[in-house]
Short mmCIF file of C-alpha atoms and ligand atoms in Angstrom, two decimals:
data_model
loop_
_atom_site.label_atom_id
_atom_site.label_comp_id
_atom_site.label_asym_id
_atom_site.label_seq_id
_atom_site.Cartn_x
_atom_site.Cartn_y
_atom_site.Cartn_z
CA MET A 276 -143.88 61.75 145.46
CA THR A 277 -142.30 60.28 148.69
CA THR A 278 -138.78 59.55 148.60
CA LEU A 279 -136.97 57.22 150.43
CA SER A 280 -135.37 59.94 152.43
CA GLU A 281 -138.95 61.03 153.67
CA VAL A 282 -139.77 57.50 154.54
CA TYR A 283 -136.95 57.73 157.26
CA ARG A 284 -137.71 60.94 158.29
CA GLU A 285 -140.56 59.75 160.15
CA HIS A 286 -138.59 57.22 162.14
CA ALA A 287 -135.55 58.70 163.99
CA ILE A 288 -132.55 56.43 165.06
CA PRO A 289 -131.05 57.78 168.37
CA LEU A 290 -126.83 58.62 167.76
CA ARG A 291 -125.30 55.55 169.86
CA HIS A 292 -126.95 53.26 166.76
CA ILE A 293 -125.63 55.62 164.08
CA VAL A 294 -121.96 56.24 165.19
CA PRO A 295 -119.77 53.62 164.75
CA LEU A 296 -116.57 52.63 167.02
CA ASP A 297 -112.87 54.50 165.93
CA PHE A 298 -112.24 50.96 164.67
CA HIS A 299 -108.51 52.24 163.96
CA SER A 300 -107.75 53.18 167.93
CA VAL A 301 -108.70 50.07 169.17
CA ARG A 302 -106.61 47.04 170.00
CA THR A 303 -109.25 44.48 171.28
CA VAL A 304 -112.82 44.06 170.83
CA PRO A 305 -114.92 45.96 173.52
CA ASP A 306 -117.64 43.73 175.44
CA SER A 307 -120.08 45.82 173.52
CA HIS A 308 -119.00 44.20 169.99
CA VAL A 309 -118.74 41.02 171.64
CA TRP A 310 -121.49 38.44 170.08
CA PRO A 311 -122.29 34.68 171.71
CA LYS A 312 -120.20 32.11 169.51
CA SER A 313 -122.82 30.52 167.21
CA ASP A 314 -122.08 26.89 165.54
CA ASP A 315 -124.46 27.06 162.79
CA PHE A 316 -122.40 27.28 160.13
CA SER A 317 -122.57 24.49 157.35
CA SER A 318 -119.17 23.30 156.24
CA ASP A 319 -120.95 21.72 153.33
CA ASP A 320 -118.68 23.36 150.90
CA GLN A 321 -120.44 21.57 147.83
CA LEU A 322 -122.98 23.40 148.05
CA SER A 323 -123.70 27.24 146.99
CA ILE A 324 -126.05 29.27 145.21
CA PRO A 325 -126.02 28.81 141.24
CA ILE A 326 -123.69 30.90 138.53
CA ILE A 327 -125.75 32.28 136.01
CA ASP A 328 -123.93 33.74 132.69
CA LEU A 329 -126.52 36.48 131.55
CA LYS A 330 -125.33 35.72 127.89
CA ASP A 331 -126.54 31.92 128.33
CA PRO A 332 -129.83 31.58 126.20
CA LEU A 333 -131.16 29.76 129.11
CA ALA A 334 -130.61 32.49 131.44
CA VAL A 335 -134.56 33.16 132.21
CA LYS A 336 -134.91 29.36 133.16
CA LEU A 337 -131.75 29.52 135.07
CA ALA A 338 -132.75 32.99 136.96
CA GLY A 339 -135.93 31.41 137.96
CA HIS A 340 -134.88 28.54 139.35
CA ALA A 341 -132.45 30.15 141.44
CA CYS A 342 -134.80 32.59 142.70
CA GLU A 343 -137.34 29.86 143.68
CA THR A 344 -134.59 27.68 145.24
CA TRP A 345 -132.19 29.88 146.65
CA GLY A 346 -133.33 33.42 146.28
CA ALA A 347 -129.83 34.32 145.01
CA PHE A 348 -127.21 33.82 142.56
CA GLN A 349 -124.00 35.14 141.35
CA VAL A 350 -124.04 36.73 137.94
CA ILE A 351 -121.04 36.75 135.20
CA ASN A 352 -121.22 38.25 131.73
CA HIS A 353 -123.24 41.20 133.60
CA GLY A 354 -121.67 44.03 131.15
CA ILE A 355 -119.99 45.98 134.13
CA PRO A 356 -116.54 47.10 133.36
CA SER A 357 -114.37 44.98 135.73
CA ASN A 358 -112.21 48.68 136.05
CA LEU A 359 -115.59 50.36 137.18
CA VAL A 360 -116.03 47.86 140.11
CA GLU A 361 -112.28 48.27 140.78
CA GLU A 362 -112.52 52.04 140.88
CA VAL A 363 -115.69 51.64 143.31
CA GLU A 364 -114.06 49.71 145.77
CA SER A 365 -110.98 51.75 146.08
CA GLU A 366 -112.89 55.02 146.07
CA ALA A 367 -114.64 53.18 149.17
CA ARG A 368 -111.59 51.93 150.81
CA ARG A 369 -110.47 55.72 150.55
CA LEU A 370 -113.47 57.04 152.28
CA PHE A 371 -113.58 54.26 155.11
CA SER A 372 -109.57 55.21 155.50
CA LEU A 373 -110.20 58.50 156.55
CA PRO A 374 -109.55 59.71 160.28
CA ALA A 375 -112.93 59.05 162.34
CA GLN A 376 -113.43 62.65 162.79
CA GLN A 377 -113.06 63.50 159.01
CA LYS A 378 -115.39 60.51 158.42
CA MET A 379 -118.16 62.19 161.40
CA LYS A 380 -118.43 65.31 158.95
CA ALA A 381 -120.55 63.11 156.79
CA LEU A 382 -122.60 61.37 159.60
CA ARG A 383 -125.98 60.18 158.93
CA GLU A 384 -128.70 62.37 161.01
CA PRO A 385 -130.73 60.66 163.35
CA ALA A 386 -133.72 60.80 160.98
CA GLY A 387 -131.80 61.05 157.69
CA ALA A 388 -131.30 58.39 155.47
CA THR A 389 -128.07 58.79 153.72
CA GLY A 390 -124.20 59.34 154.85
CA TYR A 391 -121.65 57.69 156.98
CA GLY A 392 -122.81 55.42 160.12
CA LEU A 393 -123.87 51.82 161.42
CA ALA A 394 -126.22 49.58 159.71
CA ARG A 395 -129.87 50.66 159.94
CA ILE A 396 -130.60 47.57 161.74
CA SER A 397 -128.59 48.16 164.71
CA PRO A 398 -131.03 49.13 167.54
CA PHE A 399 -132.79 45.34 166.45
CA PHE A 400 -129.61 43.87 168.09
CA PRO A 401 -128.22 43.58 171.59
CA LYS A 402 -124.31 43.98 170.49
CA TYR A 403 -122.83 46.13 167.72
CA MET A 404 -121.57 45.04 164.46
CA TRP A 405 -117.86 44.99 163.40
CA HIS A 406 -119.17 47.29 160.60
CA GLU A 407 -119.34 50.78 159.24
CA GLY A 408 -121.16 52.10 156.25
CA PHE A 409 -121.96 54.91 153.76
CA THR A 410 -125.74 55.48 152.16
CA ILE A 411 -125.94 57.09 148.77
CA MET A 412 -129.26 58.29 147.34
CA GLY A 413 -128.94 60.20 144.35
CA SER A 414 -126.17 62.52 144.28
CA PRO A 415 -123.07 61.96 146.65
CA VAL A 416 -121.85 65.69 146.22
CA ASP A 417 -123.03 66.93 149.26
CA HIS A 418 -121.49 64.15 151.65
CA ALA A 419 -118.41 64.18 149.59
CA ARG A 420 -117.56 67.87 149.87
CA ALA A 421 -117.85 67.31 153.70
CA LEU A 422 -115.24 64.47 153.45
CA TRP A 423 -113.04 66.28 150.62
CA PRO A 424 -113.47 69.84 150.47
CA ASN A 425 -111.43 70.25 147.70
CA ASP A 426 -110.66 66.42 146.00
CA ASN A 427 -114.42 65.09 145.51
CA ALA A 428 -114.90 65.23 142.29
CA ARG A 429 -113.40 61.45 141.57
CA PHE A 430 -115.37 60.28 143.83
CA CYS A 431 -118.41 62.19 142.98
CA ASP A 432 -117.64 61.00 139.26
CA VAL A 433 -116.81 56.78 139.98
CA ILE A 434 -120.18 56.77 142.04
CA GLU A 435 -122.54 58.39 139.49
CA ARG A 436 -121.08 55.79 136.92
CA TYR A 437 -121.50 53.00 139.19
CA GLN A 438 -125.15 53.82 139.62
CA LYS A 439 -125.90 54.15 136.21
CA LYS A 440 -124.78 50.95 135.00
CA MET A 441 -126.30 49.15 138.46
CA LYS A 442 -129.87 50.70 137.33
CA ASP A 443 -129.48 49.44 133.70
CA LEU A 444 -128.31 45.76 135.23
CA ALA A 445 -130.97 45.82 137.76
CA GLU A 446 -133.86 46.67 135.28
CA GLN A 447 -132.45 43.70 132.99
CA LEU A 448 -132.10 41.39 135.63
CA THR A 449 -135.73 42.54 136.73
CA HIS A 450 -136.98 41.90 133.15
CA LEU A 451 -135.31 38.22 133.01
CA ILE A 452 -136.55 37.32 136.65
CA LEU A 453 -140.21 38.55 136.01
CA LYS A 454 -140.34 36.67 132.32
CA SER A 455 -139.45 33.31 134.46
CA LEU A 456 -142.42 34.06 135.73
CA ASP A 457 -144.26 34.47 132.61
CA VAL A 458 -145.04 38.24 133.59
CA SER A 459 -144.03 41.20 131.50
CA GLN A 460 -143.30 44.95 132.30
CA GLU A 461 -147.25 45.84 131.30
CA ASP A 462 -148.43 43.48 134.25
CA LEU A 463 -146.58 45.89 136.65
CA SER A 464 -148.31 48.89 137.81
CA TRP A 465 -145.05 50.87 138.41
CA ASP A 466 -142.69 52.47 136.00
CA VAL A 467 -139.73 49.85 136.08
CA GLY A 468 -137.50 52.95 134.79
CA SER A 469 -138.14 55.39 137.80
CA PRO A 470 -137.29 52.93 140.58
CA SER A 471 -136.16 54.21 144.18
CA THR A 472 -132.66 52.93 144.47
CA ALA A 473 -129.74 53.68 147.20
CA LEU A 474 -125.89 52.71 146.99
CA GLN A 475 -124.65 51.25 150.51
CA LEU A 476 -120.80 51.04 150.46
CA ASN A 477 -119.97 48.53 153.60
CA SER A 478 -116.76 48.39 155.53
CA TYR A 479 -115.32 45.65 158.04
CA PRO A 480 -112.35 46.60 159.34
CA SER A 481 -109.68 44.30 160.52
CA CYS A 482 -110.98 42.69 163.53
CA PRO A 483 -108.39 41.56 166.51
CA ASP A 484 -110.77 38.57 167.37
CA PRO A 485 -112.82 38.03 164.36
CA ASN A 486 -114.41 34.62 165.95
CA ARG A 487 -116.25 36.65 168.71
CA THR A 488 -117.88 39.62 166.42
CA MET A 489 -120.42 40.09 163.79
CA GLY A 490 -120.02 41.98 160.26
CA LEU A 491 -123.44 42.73 159.64
CA ALA A 492 -126.37 40.46 161.55
CA PRO A 493 -128.89 38.43 159.74
CA HIS A 494 -131.47 40.22 157.48
CA THR A 495 -133.46 40.27 154.53
CA ASP A 496 -133.36 43.33 152.14
CA THR A 497 -136.02 45.15 151.80
CA SER A 498 -135.52 45.73 148.02
CA LEU A 499 -136.98 44.06 144.73
CA LEU A 500 -133.36 42.77 144.32
CA THR A 501 -129.94 43.60 145.12
CA ILE A 502 -126.73 43.51 143.60
CA LEU A 503 -123.56 43.16 145.52
CA HIS A 504 -120.03 43.37 144.88
CA GLN A 505 -118.22 41.75 147.70
CA SER A 506 -114.58 42.08 146.99
CA SER A 507 -112.09 38.88 147.07
CA ILE A 508 -112.43 38.46 150.79
CA SER A 509 -115.28 36.10 151.49
CA GLY A 510 -117.79 37.15 154.48
CA LEU A 511 -120.89 36.96 152.78
CA GLN A 512 -123.48 34.15 153.97
CA ILE A 513 -126.62 32.93 153.19
CA PHE A 514 -129.22 31.04 155.37
CA LYS A 515 -130.47 27.70 153.78
CA GLU A 516 -133.73 26.24 155.08
CA GLY A 517 -132.64 22.67 156.16
CA VAL A 518 -128.65 23.32 155.95
CA GLY A 519 -127.87 26.24 157.80
CA TRP A 520 -125.39 29.32 156.98
CA LEU A 521 -123.52 28.53 153.54
CA SER A 522 -120.80 31.01 152.40
CA VAL A 523 -121.01 32.77 149.22
CA ARG A 524 -117.29 32.37 147.67
CA PRO A 525 -116.21 35.04 146.07
CA ILE A 526 -115.53 34.95 142.45
CA PRO A 527 -113.80 37.28 140.50
CA GLY A 528 -115.85 39.32 138.16
CA ALA A 529 -119.30 38.34 139.45
CA LEU A 530 -122.10 39.87 141.37
CA VAL A 531 -124.03 38.53 143.81
CA VAL A 532 -127.78 38.99 143.12
CA ASN A 533 -130.39 38.68 145.69
CA VAL A 534 -134.38 38.55 146.17
CA GLY A 535 -135.43 41.21 148.36
CA ASP A 536 -138.69 41.54 150.40
CA LEU A 537 -140.47 43.37 147.41
CA LEU A 538 -139.95 40.61 145.06
CA HIS A 539 -140.90 38.16 147.57
CA ILE A 540 -144.30 39.53 148.06
CA LEU A 541 -144.93 40.25 144.19
CA SER A 542 -144.18 36.37 143.55
CA ASN A 543 -146.49 35.57 146.27
CA ALA A 544 -143.91 33.94 148.28
CA ARG A 545 -142.62 31.50 145.55
CA PHE A 546 -139.43 33.56 145.66
CA PRO A 547 -137.77 33.50 149.26
CA SER A 548 -136.44 36.82 150.29
CA VAL A 549 -133.19 35.43 151.51
CA LEU A 550 -131.94 35.75 155.21
CA HIS A 551 -128.00 36.73 154.72
CA ARG A 552 -125.10 38.05 156.94
CA ALA A 553 -121.77 39.29 156.79
CA VAL A 554 -119.08 37.58 158.94
CA VAL A 555 -115.71 38.74 159.59
CA ASN A 556 -113.43 35.76 159.36
CA ARG A 557 -109.63 36.74 159.13
CA ASP A 558 -107.64 39.28 160.97
CA GLY A 559 -105.46 41.74 159.36
CA CYS A 560 -107.76 42.37 156.01
CA HIS A 561 -110.30 44.98 155.57
CA ARG A 562 -112.95 43.56 153.67
CA LEU A 563 -115.20 45.77 151.91
CA SER A 564 -118.64 45.32 150.01
CA VAL A 565 -120.84 47.41 147.59
CA ALA A 566 -124.79 46.87 147.37
CA TYR A 567 -127.33 48.54 145.08
CA PHE A 568 -130.83 48.30 146.55
CA TYR A 569 -132.81 48.47 143.33
CA GLY A 570 -136.88 49.07 144.75
CA ILE A 571 -140.32 50.44 143.70
CA PRO A 572 -141.05 53.82 143.83
CA THR A 573 -142.32 54.44 147.52
CA ASP A 574 -145.85 55.84 146.68
CA CYS A 575 -146.63 52.36 144.68
CA ASN A 576 -148.75 49.53 145.95
CA VAL A 577 -146.95 46.04 146.19
CA SER A 578 -149.05 43.10 146.40
CA PRO A 579 -148.87 39.58 144.68
CA LEU A 580 -148.70 39.82 141.01
CA ALA A 581 -152.43 38.66 139.53
CA LYS A 582 -151.05 36.76 137.25
CA LEU A 583 -149.49 34.15 139.88
CA LEU A 584 -153.15 33.63 140.92
CA ASN A 585 -155.02 32.89 138.27
CA SER A 586 -154.08 28.95 138.95
CA GLY A 587 -156.00 28.87 142.14
CA HIS A 588 -153.25 30.33 144.48
CA THR A 589 -154.35 32.30 147.11
CA PRO A 590 -152.56 35.46 147.84
CA ARG A 591 -150.22 35.27 150.46
CA TYR A 592 -149.73 39.05 151.46
CA ARG A 593 -152.49 41.87 151.45
CA SER A 594 -151.36 44.99 149.14
CA VAL A 595 -149.29 47.33 150.81
CA THR A 596 -147.63 50.94 149.53
CA VAL A 597 -144.11 50.26 149.76
CA LYS A 598 -143.97 53.52 151.78
CA GLU A 599 -146.24 51.55 154.48
CA TYR A 600 -144.08 48.66 154.01
CA MET A 601 -140.76 50.29 154.65
CA ILE A 602 -142.13 51.71 157.99
CA LEU A 603 -143.33 48.71 158.90
CA LYS A 604 -139.98 46.72 158.61
CA SER A 605 -138.23 50.32 160.31
CA LYS A 606 -140.19 49.34 163.33
CA ASN A 607 -140.69 45.68 163.26
CA PHE A 608 -137.82 44.39 161.27
CA GLU A 609 -138.25 40.67 160.72
CA GLU A 610 -141.65 40.58 161.68
CA ALA A 611 -142.47 43.13 158.94
CA LEU A 612 -143.69 40.38 156.33
CA SER A 613 -145.70 38.29 158.59
CA LEU A 614 -147.82 41.53 159.32
CA ILE A 615 -148.73 41.82 156.27
CA GLY A 616 -149.60 38.19 155.65
CA ILE A 617 -153.17 36.69 154.95
O1 LIG B 954 -121.61 42.94 152.75
C1 LIG B 954 -121.68 41.95 152.43
O2 LIG B 954 -121.51 40.72 151.78
C2 LIG B 954 -123.54 41.97 152.68
C3 LIG B 954 -123.61 43.39 152.44
C4 LIG B 954 -125.16 43.28 153.00
O3 LIG B 954 -126.28 42.43 153.11
C5 LIG B 954 -126.36 44.71 152.75
O4 LIG B 954 -125.67 45.63 152.58
O5 LIG B 954 -127.58 44.62 153.18
FE1 LIG B 955 -128.28 42.76 152.68
#
């Protein structure tokens, strides 16, 4: 079976797009990190993605509607203990607060998938983002040992407990969302119980001139769905057609769920794979976020679900293996979906 790491092995990234700036050492924003000022931000703060209570008997209908109209929602009463979320955030903070030369010991390799480094989308943009990340697939122990030779047990324990809880929640959410389409697990061609997943810790260090920088440039996720904890500092924005960029307000205890490319394909484009970005909007604060990407095993095929094509709808995408799609995305970025369009 092909793993995500094997997919990335076929697509090496040059080191200049892996090694982050030493944010602790800069007092001004270097030209390499200055982005053109954009005024595409909508000031309509009435408008925002729905909040769904997982215990609500109408959750199926609400989740389906949210996926269709927004491609995203916030979820509450999701069963993830708040102290576990806090622990993950504090371990992430401990990691990113390490001196730059220490973090470099866990640097992602050019053909690697995991470890410390810039976002994988960095090569597609002319300027660098005000961001550093840490990607985990499976056990974090090798990188954690490199970072903290004698003190990595707590980090590994917290990460592993969080991964387990996220997997359960992602399964539950997938079930819920598919149910809204009248699709059940038996209609799927892969085993929902053995997904391909990744945990991404994101850090947006305090910035001397936040309005001229970009935290994470606009992108869609390659996942089926993504579950994001975005701490108490705002920064996440989603793009709403006809409106512009809207902030996703941090709500204590809530998690943000967004549709990824794979769910967009399965739903035959009924659910938009929502375009989103992270802005750096306040000096003096260090924003963190934790994204859990939940996907389909890379050897499986993905195509619009047969059940959704019964009523005269023609397929919008051809069938591809997840691996093939991921390679298309890592080479062509936002063009990937149109490359498999019919
Ligand atoms: O930091 C955020 O709010 C967004 C993170 C994100 O979009 C990602 O990791 O793919
Ligand atoms: Fe994302």
